[in-house]
Amino acid sequence: MSAQLIDGKAAAAEMNARSLERAQRLREKGVEPHLAVILVGEDPASQTYVRSKEKACERAMIRSTAIRLPGNITQEMLIGKIRELNEDRSIHGILVQLPLPAHLNPDEVIEAIDPRKDVDGFHPVNMGRLSIGLPAPVPCTPAGIMVLLRRYGIDPAGRHAVIVGRSRIVGRPMAMLLINAHATVTVCNTRTPNLGEMTSMADILIVATGHRDTVNASMIRDGAVVIDVGINRFEGKLYGDVASDAADKAGWLTPVPGGVGPMTVAMLLSNTLDIAERG
Ligand code: GUN
């Protein structure tokens, strides 16, 4: 193994310590930072993520209210619930855990969230603002990746960043952040012919497909920065989207677990506090 590991756990711990201080300062001023998390249905991975968000809030003295709704809820009822939370002045941030059950329309659900309470930054207004470089809540996973790059002195300016995956949660906002940071950005998807040719050109390679072994050592340029966003469970173990042989080729690599994952939750706390501090 030659790659240096990017320690997301340590970076997240530092951010979370700062978040605790920020929450304490708000509480001294009589403001209780408050995040509402909506979970629809019984998806086990989503349940795990929501529990970890609740625990992280608790550690940072941020109040969290998890709203668990049945998997067969109607679109109208779900949007009605979101409108209630929009009106509730005690709530600063609203997050709807994705993916939603197939009968629900995530675009309409996200659009129902008040953009000012959109801690995920997924609302079209916030995505639009991000795309033209205006201040906006930034989606947590790509925001966390930018913090990691900065922490390790990796400046995207003038570098070629290749992103594999074009999701709302990671790929698209990641592209916008890297463009704003003056990188040359290529975004690949499942129809990209000869993916390895593209990924081999990357100085910074972000892999966010949700599929194990999307990228292996033969697809990585020597010394590249490789950011593995995947969290794939297989036979009780966690795997990223990048094969383990990548460590022989990459210069920098985020491990799974302990890389990007902890940063996502840390950014969620930070985004919630940004809104609460704005008052
Ligand atoms: N599902 C997986 N990642 C995320 C995230 O960052 N936010 C939401 N709302 N759902 C997710």
PDB file of N, CA and C in Angstrom, residues 2 30 37 70 80 88 91 125 128 159 172 174 178 185 205 209 229 235 242 253 258 272 278:
ATOM      1  N   SER A   2       0.605   2.169  -0.936  1.00  0.00           N
ATOM      2  CA  SER A   2       1.378   3.410  -0.971  1.00  0.00           C
ATOM      3  C   SER A   2       0.533   4.626  -0.625  1.00  0.00           C
ATOM      4  N   GLY A  30     -30.367  31.605  24.314  1.00  0.00           N
ATOM      5  CA  GLY A  30     -31.779  31.225  24.364  1.00  0.00           C
ATOM      6  C   GLY A  30     -32.300  30.562  23.090  1.00  0.00           C
ATOM      7  N   VAL A  37     -35.954  15.343  11.269  1.00  0.00           N
ATOM      8  CA  VAL A  37     -35.575  14.338  10.267  1.00  0.00           C
ATOM      9  C   VAL A  37     -36.792  13.476   9.972  1.00  0.00           C
ATOM     10  N   PRO A  70     -45.171   5.866   8.043  1.00  0.00           N
ATOM     11  CA  PRO A  70     -45.348   4.545   7.421  1.00  0.00           C
ATOM     12  C   PRO A  70     -44.987   4.562   5.936  1.00  0.00           C
ATOM     13  N   GLY A  80     -47.931  17.507   3.500  1.00  0.00           N
ATOM     14  CA  GLY A  80     -48.622  18.195   4.600  1.00  0.00           C
ATOM     15  C   GLY A  80     -47.747  18.243   5.842  1.00  0.00           C
ATOM     16  N   ASP A  88     -43.280  25.581  11.746  1.00  0.00           N
ATOM     17  CA  ASP A  88     -42.895  25.443  13.158  1.00  0.00           C
ATOM     18  C   ASP A  88     -41.636  26.271  13.433  1.00  0.00           C
ATOM     19  N   ILE A  91     -38.204  24.884  14.725  1.00  0.00           N
ATOM     20  CA  ILE A  91     -37.370  23.995  13.894  1.00  0.00           C
ATOM     21  C   ILE A  91     -36.528  24.812  12.914  1.00  0.00           C
ATOM     22  N   VAL A 125     -33.932  25.702  -5.459  1.00  0.00           N
ATOM     23  CA  VAL A 125     -33.413  27.061  -5.234  1.00  0.00           C
ATOM     24  C   VAL A 125     -31.964  26.992  -4.738  1.00  0.00           C
ATOM     25  N   GLY A 128     -29.650  25.633  -7.388  1.00  0.00           N
ATOM     26  CA  GLY A 128     -29.432  26.688  -8.378  1.00  0.00           C
ATOM     27  C   GLY A 128     -28.427  27.717  -7.872  1.00  0.00           C
ATOM     28  N   ARG A 159      -6.721  21.499 -11.305  1.00  0.00           N
ATOM     29  CA  ARG A 159      -6.642  20.033 -11.386  1.00  0.00           C
ATOM     30  C   ARG A 159      -7.820  19.486 -12.186  1.00  0.00           C
ATOM     31  N   ARG A 172     -23.830  15.568  -8.640  1.00  0.00           N
ATOM     32  CA  ARG A 172     -24.115  16.895  -9.210  1.00  0.00           C
ATOM     33  C   ARG A 172     -23.598  18.038  -8.327  1.00  0.00           C
ATOM     34  N   MET A 174     -21.311  17.904  -6.120  1.00  0.00           N
ATOM     35  CA  MET A 174     -19.838  17.793  -6.091  1.00  0.00           C
ATOM     36  C   MET A 174     -19.242  18.504  -7.299  1.00  0.00           C
ATOM     37  N   LEU A 178     -16.675  21.709  -7.156  1.00  0.00           N
ATOM     38  CA  LEU A 178     -15.334  21.640  -7.748  1.00  0.00           C
ATOM     39  C   LEU A 178     -15.164  22.680  -8.853  1.00  0.00           C
ATOM     40  N   VAL A 185     -13.728  19.848 -14.559  1.00  0.00           N
ATOM     41  CA  VAL A 185     -14.562  18.765 -14.014  1.00  0.00           C
ATOM     42  C   VAL A 185     -15.174  17.900 -15.121  1.00  0.00           C
ATOM     43  N   LEU A 205     -10.229  11.981  -8.097  1.00  0.00           N
ATOM     44  CA  LEU A 205     -11.265  11.053  -8.577  1.00  0.00           C
ATOM     45  C   LEU A 205     -12.279  10.819  -7.458  1.00  0.00           C
ATOM     46  N   THR A 209     -21.098   5.814  -6.843  1.00  0.00           N
ATOM     47  CA  THR A 209     -22.074   5.069  -7.656  1.00  0.00           C
ATOM     48  C   THR A 209     -22.957   4.158  -6.812  1.00  0.00           C
ATOM     49  N   VAL A 229     -16.885   7.334  -2.016  1.00  0.00           N
ATOM     50  CA  VAL A 229     -18.102   7.756  -1.314  1.00  0.00           C
ATOM     51  C   VAL A 229     -19.001   6.564  -0.970  1.00  0.00           C
ATOM     52  N   GLU A 235     -22.290  -9.237   3.385  1.00  0.00           N
ATOM     53  CA  GLU A 235     -21.978 -10.257   4.401  1.00  0.00           C
ATOM     54  C   GLU A 235     -21.463  -9.603   5.688  1.00  0.00           C
ATOM     55  N   VAL A 242     -14.746   1.668  -4.402  1.00  0.00           N
ATOM     56  CA  VAL A 242     -13.403   1.542  -4.974  1.00  0.00           C
ATOM     57  C   VAL A 242     -12.782   0.244  -4.450  1.00  0.00           C
ATOM     58  N   LEU A 253      -6.153   8.458  -0.339  1.00  0.00           N
ATOM     59  CA  LEU A 253      -7.356   7.615  -0.455  1.00  0.00           C
ATOM     60  C   LEU A 253      -8.197   7.769   0.810  1.00  0.00           C
ATOM     61  N   GLY A 258     -14.732   5.227   7.760  1.00  0.00           N
ATOM     62  CA  GLY A 258     -13.793   6.173   8.381  1.00  0.00           C
ATOM     63  C   GLY A 258     -13.285   7.253   7.438  1.00  0.00           C
ATOM     64  N   THR A 272     -27.079  22.698  10.070  1.00  0.00           N
ATOM     65  CA  THR A 272     -28.181  23.016  10.985  1.00  0.00           C
ATOM     66  C   THR A 272     -27.830  24.251  11.818  1.00  0.00           C
ATOM     67  N   ARG A 278     -28.282  32.041  11.960  1.00  0.00           N
ATOM     68  CA  ARG A 278     -28.815  33.133  11.139  1.00  0.00           C
ATOM     69  C   ARG A 278     -30.081  33.734  11.784  1.00  0.00           C
TER      70      ARG A 278
END
